[in-house]
Tab-separated table of C-alpha atoms in Angstrom:
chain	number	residue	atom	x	y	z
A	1235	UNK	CA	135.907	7.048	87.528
A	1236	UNK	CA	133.164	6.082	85.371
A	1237	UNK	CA	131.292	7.908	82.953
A	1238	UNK	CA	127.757	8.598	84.774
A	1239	UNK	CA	130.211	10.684	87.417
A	1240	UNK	CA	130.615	12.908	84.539
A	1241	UNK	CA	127.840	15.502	84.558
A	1242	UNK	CA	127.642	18.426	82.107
A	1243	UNK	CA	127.380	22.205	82.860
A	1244	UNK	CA	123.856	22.424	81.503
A	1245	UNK	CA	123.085	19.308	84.124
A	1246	UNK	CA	124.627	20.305	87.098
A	1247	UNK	CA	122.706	23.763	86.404
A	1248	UNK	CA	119.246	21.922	85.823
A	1249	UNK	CA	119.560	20.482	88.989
A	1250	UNK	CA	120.360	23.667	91.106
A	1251	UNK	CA	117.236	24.671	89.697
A	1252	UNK	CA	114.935	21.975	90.177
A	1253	UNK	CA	116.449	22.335	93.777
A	1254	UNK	CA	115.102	25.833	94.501
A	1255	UNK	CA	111.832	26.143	95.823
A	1256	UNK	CA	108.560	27.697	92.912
A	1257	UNK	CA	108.338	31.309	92.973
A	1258	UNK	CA	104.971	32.632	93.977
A	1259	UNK	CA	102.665	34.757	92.054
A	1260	UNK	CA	104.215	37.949	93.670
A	1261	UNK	CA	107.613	36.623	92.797
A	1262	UNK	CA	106.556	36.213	89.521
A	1263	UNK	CA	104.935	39.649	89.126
A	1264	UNK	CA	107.746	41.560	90.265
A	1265	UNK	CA	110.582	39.301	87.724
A	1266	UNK	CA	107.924	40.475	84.844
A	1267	UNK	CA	107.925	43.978	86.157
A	1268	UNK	CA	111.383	44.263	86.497
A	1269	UNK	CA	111.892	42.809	83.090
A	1270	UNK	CA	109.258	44.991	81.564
A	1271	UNK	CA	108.853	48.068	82.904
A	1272	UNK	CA	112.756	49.790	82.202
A	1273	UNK	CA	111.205	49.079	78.150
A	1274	UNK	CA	108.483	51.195	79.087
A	1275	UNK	CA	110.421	54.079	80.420
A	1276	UNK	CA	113.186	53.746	77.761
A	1277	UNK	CA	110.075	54.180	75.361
A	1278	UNK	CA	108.669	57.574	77.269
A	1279	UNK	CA	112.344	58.271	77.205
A	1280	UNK	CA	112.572	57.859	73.508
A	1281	UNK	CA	109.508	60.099	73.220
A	1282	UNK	CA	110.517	63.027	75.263
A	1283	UNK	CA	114.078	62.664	72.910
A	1284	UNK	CA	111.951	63.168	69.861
A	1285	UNK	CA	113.402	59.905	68.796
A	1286	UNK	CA	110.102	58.745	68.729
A	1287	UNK	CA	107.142	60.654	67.183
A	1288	UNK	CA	103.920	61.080	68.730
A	1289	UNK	CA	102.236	59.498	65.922
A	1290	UNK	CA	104.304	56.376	66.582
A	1291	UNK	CA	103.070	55.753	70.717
A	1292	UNK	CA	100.437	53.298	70.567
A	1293	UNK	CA	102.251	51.489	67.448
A	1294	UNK	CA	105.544	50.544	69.756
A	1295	UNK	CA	102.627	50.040	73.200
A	1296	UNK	CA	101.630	47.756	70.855
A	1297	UNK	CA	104.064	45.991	70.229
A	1298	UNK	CA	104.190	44.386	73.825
A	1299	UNK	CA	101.052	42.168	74.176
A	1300	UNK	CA	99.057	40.748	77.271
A	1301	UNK	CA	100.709	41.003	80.444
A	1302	UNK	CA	104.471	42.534	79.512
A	1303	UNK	CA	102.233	45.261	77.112
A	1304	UNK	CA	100.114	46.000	80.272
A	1305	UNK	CA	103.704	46.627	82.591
A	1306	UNK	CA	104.753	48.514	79.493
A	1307	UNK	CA	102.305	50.622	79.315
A	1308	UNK	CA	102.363	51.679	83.085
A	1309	UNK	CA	105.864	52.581	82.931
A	1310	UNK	CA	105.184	54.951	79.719
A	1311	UNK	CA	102.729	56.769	81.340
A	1312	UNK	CA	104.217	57.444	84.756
A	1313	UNK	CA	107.367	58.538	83.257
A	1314	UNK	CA	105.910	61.024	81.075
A	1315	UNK	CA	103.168	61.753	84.027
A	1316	UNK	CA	106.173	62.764	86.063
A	1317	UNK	CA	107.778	64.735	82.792
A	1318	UNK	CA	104.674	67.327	83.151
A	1319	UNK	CA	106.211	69.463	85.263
A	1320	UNK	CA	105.872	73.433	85.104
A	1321	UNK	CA	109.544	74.396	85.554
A	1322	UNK	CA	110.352	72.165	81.964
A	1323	UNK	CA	107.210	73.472	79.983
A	1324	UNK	CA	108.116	72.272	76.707
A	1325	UNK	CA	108.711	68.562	78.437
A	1326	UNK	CA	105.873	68.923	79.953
A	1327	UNK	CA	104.013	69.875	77.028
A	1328	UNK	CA	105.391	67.198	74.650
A	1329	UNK	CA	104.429	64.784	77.723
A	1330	UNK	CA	100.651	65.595	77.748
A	1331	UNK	CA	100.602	65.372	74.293
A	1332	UNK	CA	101.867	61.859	74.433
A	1333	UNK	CA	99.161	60.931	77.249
A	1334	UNK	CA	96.384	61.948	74.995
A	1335	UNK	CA	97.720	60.373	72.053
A	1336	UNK	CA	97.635	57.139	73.876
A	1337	UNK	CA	94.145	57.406	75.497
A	1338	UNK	CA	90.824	56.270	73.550
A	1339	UNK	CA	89.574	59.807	73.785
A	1340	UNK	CA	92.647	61.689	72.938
A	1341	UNK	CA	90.521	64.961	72.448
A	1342	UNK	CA	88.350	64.339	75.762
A	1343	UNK	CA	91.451	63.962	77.709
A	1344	UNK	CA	92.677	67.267	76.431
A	1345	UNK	CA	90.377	69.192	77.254
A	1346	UNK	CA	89.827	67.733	80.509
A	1347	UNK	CA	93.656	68.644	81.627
A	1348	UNK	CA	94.471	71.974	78.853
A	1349	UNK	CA	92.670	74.358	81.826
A	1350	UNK	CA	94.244	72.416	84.779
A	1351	UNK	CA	97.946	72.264	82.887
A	1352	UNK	CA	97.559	76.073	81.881
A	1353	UNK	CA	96.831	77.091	85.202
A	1354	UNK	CA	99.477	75.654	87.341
A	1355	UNK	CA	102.078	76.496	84.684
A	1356	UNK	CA	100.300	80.497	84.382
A	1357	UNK	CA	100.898	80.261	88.255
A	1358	UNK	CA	104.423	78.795	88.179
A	1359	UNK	CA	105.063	81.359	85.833
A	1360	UNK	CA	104.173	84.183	87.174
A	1361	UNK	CA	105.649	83.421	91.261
A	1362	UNK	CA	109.076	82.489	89.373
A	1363	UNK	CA	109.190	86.089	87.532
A	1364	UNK	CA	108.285	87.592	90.638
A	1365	UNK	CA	111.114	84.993	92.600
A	1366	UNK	CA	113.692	86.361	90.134
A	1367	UNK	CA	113.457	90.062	90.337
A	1368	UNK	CA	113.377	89.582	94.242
A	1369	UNK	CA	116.354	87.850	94.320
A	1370	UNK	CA	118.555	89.821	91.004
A	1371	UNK	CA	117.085	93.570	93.070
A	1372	UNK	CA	118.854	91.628	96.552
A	1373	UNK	CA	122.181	91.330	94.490
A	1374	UNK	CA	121.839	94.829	92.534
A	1375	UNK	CA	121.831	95.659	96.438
A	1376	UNK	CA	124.687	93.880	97.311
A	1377	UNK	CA	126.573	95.280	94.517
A	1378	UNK	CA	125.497	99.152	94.869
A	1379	UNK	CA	127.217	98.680	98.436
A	1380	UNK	CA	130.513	97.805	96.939
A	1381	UNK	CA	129.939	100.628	94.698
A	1382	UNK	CA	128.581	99.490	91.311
A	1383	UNK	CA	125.297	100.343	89.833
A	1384	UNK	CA	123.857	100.439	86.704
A	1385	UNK	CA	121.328	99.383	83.607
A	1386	UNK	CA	124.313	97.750	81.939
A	1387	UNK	CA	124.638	95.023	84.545
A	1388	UNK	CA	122.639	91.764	85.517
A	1389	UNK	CA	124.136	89.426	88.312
A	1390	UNK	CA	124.676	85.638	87.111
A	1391	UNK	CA	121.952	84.099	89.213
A	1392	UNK	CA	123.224	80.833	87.910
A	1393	UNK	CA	124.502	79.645	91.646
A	1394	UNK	CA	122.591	81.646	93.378
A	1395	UNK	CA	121.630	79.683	96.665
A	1396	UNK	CA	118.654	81.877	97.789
A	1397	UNK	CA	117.548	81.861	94.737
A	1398	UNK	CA	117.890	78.021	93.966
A	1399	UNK	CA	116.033	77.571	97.084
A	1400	UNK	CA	113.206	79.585	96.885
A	1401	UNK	CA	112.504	77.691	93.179
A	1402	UNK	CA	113.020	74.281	94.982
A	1403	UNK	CA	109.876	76.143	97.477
A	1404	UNK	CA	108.193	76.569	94.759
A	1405	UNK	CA	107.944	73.479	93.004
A	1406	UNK	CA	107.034	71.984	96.103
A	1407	UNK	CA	104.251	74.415	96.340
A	1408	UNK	CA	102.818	73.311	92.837
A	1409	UNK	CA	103.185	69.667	93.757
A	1410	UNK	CA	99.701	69.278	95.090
A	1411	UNK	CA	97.714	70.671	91.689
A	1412	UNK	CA	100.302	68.554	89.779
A	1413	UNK	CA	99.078	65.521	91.501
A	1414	UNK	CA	95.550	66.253	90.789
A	1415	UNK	CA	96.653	66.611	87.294
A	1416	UNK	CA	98.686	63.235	87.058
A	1417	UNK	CA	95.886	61.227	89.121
A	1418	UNK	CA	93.155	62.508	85.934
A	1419	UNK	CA	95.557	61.618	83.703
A	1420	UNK	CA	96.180	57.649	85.461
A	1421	UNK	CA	92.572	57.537	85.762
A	1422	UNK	CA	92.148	57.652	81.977
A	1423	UNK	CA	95.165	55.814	80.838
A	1424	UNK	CA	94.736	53.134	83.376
A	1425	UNK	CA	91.891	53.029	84.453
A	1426	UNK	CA	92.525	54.228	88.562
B	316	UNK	CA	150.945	104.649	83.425
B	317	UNK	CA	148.976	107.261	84.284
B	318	UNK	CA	147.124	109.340	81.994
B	319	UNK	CA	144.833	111.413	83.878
B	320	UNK	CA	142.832	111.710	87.316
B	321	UNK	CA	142.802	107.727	88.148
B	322	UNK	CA	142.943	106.072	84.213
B	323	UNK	CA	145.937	104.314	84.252
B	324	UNK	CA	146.555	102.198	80.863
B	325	UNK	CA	149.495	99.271	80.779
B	326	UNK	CA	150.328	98.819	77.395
B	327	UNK	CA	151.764	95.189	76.680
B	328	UNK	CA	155.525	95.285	75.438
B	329	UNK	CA	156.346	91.427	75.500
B	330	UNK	CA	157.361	89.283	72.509
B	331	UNK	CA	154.725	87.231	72.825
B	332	UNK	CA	150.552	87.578	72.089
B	333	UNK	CA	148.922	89.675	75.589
B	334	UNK	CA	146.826	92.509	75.663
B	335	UNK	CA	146.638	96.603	76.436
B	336	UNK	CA	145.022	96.634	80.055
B	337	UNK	CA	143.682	99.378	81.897
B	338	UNK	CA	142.326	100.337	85.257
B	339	UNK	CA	140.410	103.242	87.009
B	340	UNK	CA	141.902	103.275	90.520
B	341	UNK	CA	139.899	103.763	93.818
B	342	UNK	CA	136.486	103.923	92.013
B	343	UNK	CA	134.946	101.493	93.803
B	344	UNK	CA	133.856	101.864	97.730
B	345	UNK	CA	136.896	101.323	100.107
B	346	UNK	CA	138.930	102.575	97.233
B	347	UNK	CA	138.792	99.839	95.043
B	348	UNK	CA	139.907	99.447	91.542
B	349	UNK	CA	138.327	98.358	88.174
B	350	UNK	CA	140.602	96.761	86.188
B	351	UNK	CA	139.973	96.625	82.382
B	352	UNK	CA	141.773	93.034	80.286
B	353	UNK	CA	143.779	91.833	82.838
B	354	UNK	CA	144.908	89.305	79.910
B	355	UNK	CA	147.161	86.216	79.990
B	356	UNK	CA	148.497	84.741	83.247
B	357	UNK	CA	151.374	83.358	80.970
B	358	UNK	CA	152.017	84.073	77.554
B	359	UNK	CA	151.515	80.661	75.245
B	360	UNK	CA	154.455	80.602	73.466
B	361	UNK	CA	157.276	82.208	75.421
B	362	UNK	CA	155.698	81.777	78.685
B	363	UNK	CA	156.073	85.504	79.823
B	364	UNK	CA	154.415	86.218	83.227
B	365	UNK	CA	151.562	88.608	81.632
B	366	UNK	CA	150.000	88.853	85.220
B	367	UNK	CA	152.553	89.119	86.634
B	368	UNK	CA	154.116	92.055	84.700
B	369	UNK	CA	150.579	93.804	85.204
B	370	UNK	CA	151.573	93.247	88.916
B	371	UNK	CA	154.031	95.039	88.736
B	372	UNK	CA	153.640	98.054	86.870
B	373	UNK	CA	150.303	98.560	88.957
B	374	UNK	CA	152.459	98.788	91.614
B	375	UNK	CA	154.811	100.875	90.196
B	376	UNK	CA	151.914	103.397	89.926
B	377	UNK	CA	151.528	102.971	94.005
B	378	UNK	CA	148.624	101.086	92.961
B	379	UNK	CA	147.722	97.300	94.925
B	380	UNK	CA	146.171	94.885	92.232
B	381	UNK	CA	145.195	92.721	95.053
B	382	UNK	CA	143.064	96.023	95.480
B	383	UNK	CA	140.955	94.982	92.149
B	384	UNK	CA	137.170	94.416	93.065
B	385	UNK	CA	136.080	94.137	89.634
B	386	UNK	CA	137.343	92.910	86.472
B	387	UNK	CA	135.440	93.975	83.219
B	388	UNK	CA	136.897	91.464	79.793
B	389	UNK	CA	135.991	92.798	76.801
B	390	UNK	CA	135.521	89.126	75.816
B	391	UNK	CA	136.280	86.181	76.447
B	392	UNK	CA	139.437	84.650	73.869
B	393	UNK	CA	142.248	83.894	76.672
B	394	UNK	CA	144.712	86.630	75.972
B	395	UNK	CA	141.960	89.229	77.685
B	396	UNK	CA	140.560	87.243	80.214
B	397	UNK	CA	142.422	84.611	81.395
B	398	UNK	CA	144.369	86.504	84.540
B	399	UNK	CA	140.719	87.304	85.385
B	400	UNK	CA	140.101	84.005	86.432
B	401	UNK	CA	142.866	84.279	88.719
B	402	UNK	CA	142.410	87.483	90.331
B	403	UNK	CA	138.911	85.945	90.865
B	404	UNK	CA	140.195	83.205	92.764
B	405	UNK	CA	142.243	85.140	94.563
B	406	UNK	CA	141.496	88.414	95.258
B	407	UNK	CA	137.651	87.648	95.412
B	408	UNK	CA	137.216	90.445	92.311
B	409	UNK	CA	134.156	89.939	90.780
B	410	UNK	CA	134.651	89.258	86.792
B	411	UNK	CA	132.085	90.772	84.407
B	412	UNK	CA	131.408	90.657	80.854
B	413	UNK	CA	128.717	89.729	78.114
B	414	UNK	CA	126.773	86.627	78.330
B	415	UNK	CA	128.006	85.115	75.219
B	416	UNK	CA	131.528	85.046	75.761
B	417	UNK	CA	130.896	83.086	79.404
B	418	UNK	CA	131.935	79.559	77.752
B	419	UNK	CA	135.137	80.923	76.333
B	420	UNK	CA	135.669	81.539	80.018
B	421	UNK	CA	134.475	78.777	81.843
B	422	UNK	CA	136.701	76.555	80.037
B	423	UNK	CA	139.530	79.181	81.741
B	424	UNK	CA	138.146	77.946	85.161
B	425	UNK	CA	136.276	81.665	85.724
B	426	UNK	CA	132.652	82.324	85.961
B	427	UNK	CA	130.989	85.461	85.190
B	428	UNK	CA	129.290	87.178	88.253
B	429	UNK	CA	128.100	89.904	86.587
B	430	UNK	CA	126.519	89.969	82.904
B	431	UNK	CA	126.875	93.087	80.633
B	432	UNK	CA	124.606	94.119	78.498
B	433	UNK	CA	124.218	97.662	76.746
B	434	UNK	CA	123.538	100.265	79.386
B	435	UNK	CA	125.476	102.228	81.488
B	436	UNK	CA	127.485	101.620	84.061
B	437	UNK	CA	128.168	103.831	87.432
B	438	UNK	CA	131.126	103.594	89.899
B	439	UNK	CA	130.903	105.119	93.180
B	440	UNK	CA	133.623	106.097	95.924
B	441	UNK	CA	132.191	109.255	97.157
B	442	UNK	CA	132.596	110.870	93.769
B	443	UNK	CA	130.249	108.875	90.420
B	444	UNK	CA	132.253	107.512	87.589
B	445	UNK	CA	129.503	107.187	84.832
B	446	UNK	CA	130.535	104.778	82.263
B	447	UNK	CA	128.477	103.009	78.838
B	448	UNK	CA	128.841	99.577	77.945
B	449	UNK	CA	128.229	99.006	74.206
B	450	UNK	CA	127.508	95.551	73.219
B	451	UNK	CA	129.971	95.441	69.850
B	452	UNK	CA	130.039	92.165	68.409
B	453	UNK	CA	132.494	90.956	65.374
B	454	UNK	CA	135.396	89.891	66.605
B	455	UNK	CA	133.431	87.780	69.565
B	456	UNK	CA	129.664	87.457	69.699
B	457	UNK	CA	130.102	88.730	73.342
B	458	UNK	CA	132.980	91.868	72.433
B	459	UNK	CA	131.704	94.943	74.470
B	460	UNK	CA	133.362	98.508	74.718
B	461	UNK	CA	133.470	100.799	77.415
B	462	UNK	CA	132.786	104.660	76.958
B	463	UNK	CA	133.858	106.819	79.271
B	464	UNK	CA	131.400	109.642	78.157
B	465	UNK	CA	133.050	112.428	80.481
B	466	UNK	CA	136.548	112.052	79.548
B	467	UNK	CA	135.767	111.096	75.877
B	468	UNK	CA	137.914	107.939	76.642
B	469	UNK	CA	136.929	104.669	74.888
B	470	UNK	CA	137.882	101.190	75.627
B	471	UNK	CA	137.661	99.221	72.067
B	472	UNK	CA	139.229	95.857	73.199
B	473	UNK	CA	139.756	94.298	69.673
B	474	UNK	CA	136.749	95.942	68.149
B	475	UNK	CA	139.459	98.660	66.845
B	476	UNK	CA	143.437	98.489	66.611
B	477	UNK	CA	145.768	101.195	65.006
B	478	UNK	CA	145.111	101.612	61.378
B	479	UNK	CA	143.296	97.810	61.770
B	480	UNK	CA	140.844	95.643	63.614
B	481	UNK	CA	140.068	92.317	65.292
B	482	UNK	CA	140.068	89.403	63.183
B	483	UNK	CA	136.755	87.892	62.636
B	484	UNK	CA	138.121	84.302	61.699
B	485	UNK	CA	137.837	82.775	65.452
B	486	UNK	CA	134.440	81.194	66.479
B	487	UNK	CA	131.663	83.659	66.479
B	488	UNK	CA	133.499	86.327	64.634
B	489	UNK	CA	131.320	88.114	62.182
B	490	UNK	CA	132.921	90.581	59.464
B	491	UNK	CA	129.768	92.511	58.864
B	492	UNK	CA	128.897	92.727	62.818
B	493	UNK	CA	132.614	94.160	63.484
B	494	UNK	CA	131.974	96.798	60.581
B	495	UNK	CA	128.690	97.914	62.293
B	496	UNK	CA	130.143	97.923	65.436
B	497	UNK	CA	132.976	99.709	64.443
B	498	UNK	CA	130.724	102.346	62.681
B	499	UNK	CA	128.718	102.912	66.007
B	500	UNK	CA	132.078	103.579	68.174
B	501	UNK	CA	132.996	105.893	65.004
B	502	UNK	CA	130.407	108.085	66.174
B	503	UNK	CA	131.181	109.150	69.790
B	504	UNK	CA	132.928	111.865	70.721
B	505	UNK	CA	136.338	110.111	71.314
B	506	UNK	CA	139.619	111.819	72.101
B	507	UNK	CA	141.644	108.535	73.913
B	508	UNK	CA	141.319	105.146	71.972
B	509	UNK	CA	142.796	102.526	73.755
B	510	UNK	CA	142.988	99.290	71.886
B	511	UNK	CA	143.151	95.884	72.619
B	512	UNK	CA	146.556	94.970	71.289
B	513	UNK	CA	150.002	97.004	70.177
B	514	UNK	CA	149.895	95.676	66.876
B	515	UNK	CA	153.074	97.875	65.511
B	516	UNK	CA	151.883	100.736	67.240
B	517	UNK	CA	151.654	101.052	71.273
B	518	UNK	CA	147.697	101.237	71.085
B	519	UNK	CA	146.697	103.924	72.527
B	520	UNK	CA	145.700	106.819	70.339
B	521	UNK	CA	145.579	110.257	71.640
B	522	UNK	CA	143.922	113.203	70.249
B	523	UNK	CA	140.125	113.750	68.186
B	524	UNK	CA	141.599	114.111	65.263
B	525	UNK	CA	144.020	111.045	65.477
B	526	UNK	CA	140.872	109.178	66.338
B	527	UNK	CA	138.636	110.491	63.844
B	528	UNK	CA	141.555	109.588	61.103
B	529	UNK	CA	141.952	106.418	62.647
B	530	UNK	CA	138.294	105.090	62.439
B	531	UNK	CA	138.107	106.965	58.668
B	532	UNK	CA	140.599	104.794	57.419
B	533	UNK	CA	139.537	101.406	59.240
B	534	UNK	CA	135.732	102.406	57.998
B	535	UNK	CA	137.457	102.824	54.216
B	536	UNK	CA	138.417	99.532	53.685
B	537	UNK	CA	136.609	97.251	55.980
C-alpha cells in the first residue's frame, strides 16, 4: 500500500465536510442562537444570583458584539422578563431593576412599569392573604371536628393540595396583566 | 401511671438516653388520646425499644396507643420526637410542635401538621380540656411547654429538670433564652412538674412547695 492511501484524521474529516450540503441562513441563525443565547440566560441568571451587580449589566451585554451581542441580549431580557413574577417579589423586583438598567431611558422605563408592577403584585397580594385564611379556617375546621381548637395552633399548609391549587389559579389569573407588563418592557429593550 | 382524672405520665427507667412522656387519655373526639414526648423508637446506644416500652405501659393503664390522635414534642432533638414520626406513619396521629424545631424533625422522616405557637390550646370529648402552650426557647429555638392551668400541671420538656436544666450547647441552644424562659414558667401556679428527663431523680415533682424550691434553686445559679 502506498503512501497517498494513507489519509490523516484531520483529512478524512475535511472531506465529510466538504461532502455535506451549505447550511441556509435559517440554519445558520438557529447554530448562532443556540450557541448564544444559554450565555445570555446564564448572565440574567448571574444577575438574579447577585453574582452580578446591577451596575455591571450593560458592561458584560457588552461584551458580546454584533450579531452574538444582539442573541445575547434577547436571552437576558426574557429571562429576567419571565423572573417578574408576583408570587417571587423580591425576584421580580431585582428583575425590573435590571430591565431598566439596561434600557436608554432607565428612568422612563420605570416609571412607565412602577404603577403597572405595583398593581398586579398589590392584587396578588391581597387574593393570596385572602386564599390563605380560606384555606388555614377549612383546616381549623377539620381539626375542631376531631376535637382540637385553639389560638396556639396553625395547620402546616406546606402540602396543602387545595391550597396549592387555588395559588396555581391564581397565578394564572395574573398572567394576562403580566403579559402586558413584559410586552412594555420587550418593546423598550428590543424594540417590538 | 396514672396520676389523676386521665394524666397519665411514663417516666423513662432504661439505661440508656429517652425521655419522661405523658398523655391525657380520651380527650380528643371518639376518645382519643394526646400523647406528650413519645421519645426514641430505639435507644442509640443500647438499642432499648423506647416505643415500644411506651407501648406497653400505655397498655398496662388499659390505654390503646394506637388510640393517639395527636402527638405534641416539646422539640424536636430525637430522644422527644422521634417515635412521633412513627406513630405518624402509623397510626395517622397528627404531630405538632413549634415551627423552628420542624428540620430537626424532618430529617427523622416526620412532618409537622400542626404549628404551635403561644396561645392556648382546647381539647374536646364532650367535656373541654383547656391547655397553654408557652413558646420557651433555650435549650431548642423551638422548646415549648404545656400548662395545664386547671390542674396546675406543667409540662417543661427540658426547659426544667430536678435541681437542673436543659443544656444549651446543641444547635440553637441559648443560655440567656433558657434563663428567661425558665423565669416565666417560675411564675405559674404549678403544683406537678413533669420534666423532660430522670436525670437522678424520676422527674416528676409533686407538690407547690417542691416546685417553688425547685425553680428557686435552678433560678439561683443559672
Amino acid at each position: 500500500m502506498g503512501d497517498e492511501g494513507i489519509k490523516s484524521a484531520l483529512e478524512i474529516a475535511m472531506e465529510r465536510i466538504s461532502g455535506l450540503p451549505e447550511l441556509t441562513p435559517e440554519e445558520i441563525a438557529e447554530q448562532k442562537e443556540k450557541e448564544f443565547r444559554p450565555l445570555g440566560e446564564a448572565l440574567a441568571s448571574k444577575y438574579m444570583q447577585g453574582v452580578i451587580a446591577e451596575t455591571e449589566i450593560p458592561a458584560e451585554i457588552a461584551r458580546h458584539a454584533g450579531e452574538p451581542g444582539e442573541i445575547v441580549r434577547r436571552a437576558f431580557v426574557a429571562f429576567l422578563c419571565r423572573s417578574v413574577r408576583p408570587d417571587d417579589p423580591g425576584a421580580a423586583v431585582r428583575a425590573l431593576n435590571g430591565l431598566c438598567r439596561l434600557a436608554g431611558d432607565a428612568e422612563g422605563l420605570r416609571e412607565k412599569t412602577t404603577t403597572a408592577w405595583s398593581r398586579i403584585l398589590d392584587d396578588f397580594q391581597k387574593r393570596k392573604d385572602k386564599i390563605l385564611l380560606e384555606c388555614e379556617a377549612t383546616e381549623m375546621e377539620k381539626l375542631g371536628s376531631l376535637g382540637i381548637s385553639g389560638s396556639a395552633l396553625r395547620p402546616n399548609m406546606a402540602d396543602n393540595e387545595s391550597l396549592k391549587n387555588e395559588l396555581d389559579a391564581l397565578r394564572r389569573s395574573c398572567e394576562p396583566e403580566l403579559e402586558k407588563l413584559r410586552a412594555v418592557l420587550l418593546e423598550s429593550l428590543l424594540g417590538g | 401511671m396514672k396520676i389523676f382524672d386521665n394524666f397519665y405520665i411514663y417516666l423513662w427507667q432504661g439505661r440508656d438516653n429517652n425521655c419522661n412522656a405523658c398523655l391525657l387519655a380520651g380527650v380528643l373526639k371518639g376518645g382519643r388520646h394526646l400523647l406528650v414526648d413519645p421519645g426514641h423508637v430505639r435507644t442509640p446506644s443500647y438499642r432499648e425499644p423506647g416505643l415500644e416500652k411506651l407501648a406497653r405501659e400505655i397498655g398496662r393503664d388499659g390505654l390503646d396507643y394506637s388510640s393517639v390522635g395527636l402527638v405534641i414534642v416539646t422539640h424536636g432533638h430525637p430522644d422527644h420526637c422521634e417515635a412521633a414520626a412513627v406513630l405518624q406513619r402509623e397510626t395517622g396521629a397528627l404531630v405538632a410542635m413549634h415551627r423552628a424545631d420542624e428540620e430537626m424533625f424532618q430529617m427523622l422522616g416526620g412532618r409537622a401538621d400542626i404549628y404551635l405557637q403561644e396561645g392556648t390550646l382546647e381539647l374536646a370529648n364532650g367535656s373541654k380540656t383547656g391547655l397553654e402552650i408557652f413558646h420557651s426557647p433555650g435549650h431548642s429555638p423551638g422548646h415549648v411547654t404545656i400548662y395545664w392551668p386547671s390542674r396546675k400541671a406543667l409540662i417543661a420538656g427540658d426547659c426544667i429538670f430536678y435541681r437542673s436544666t436543659g443544656r444549651t450547647d446543641l444547635p440553637g441552644g441559648s443560655h440567656q433564652a433558657l434563663r428567661d424562659s425558665i423565669e416565666r414558667m417560675s411564675r405559674l401556679d404549678v403544683e406537678c412538674l413533669l420534666c423532660g428527663h430522670p436525670y437522678g431523680h424520676p422527674g416528676f415533682i409533686r407538690g407547690r412547695e417542691e416546685v417553688r424550691e425547685n425553680f428557686e434553686l435552678i433560678l439561683s445559679y443559672l
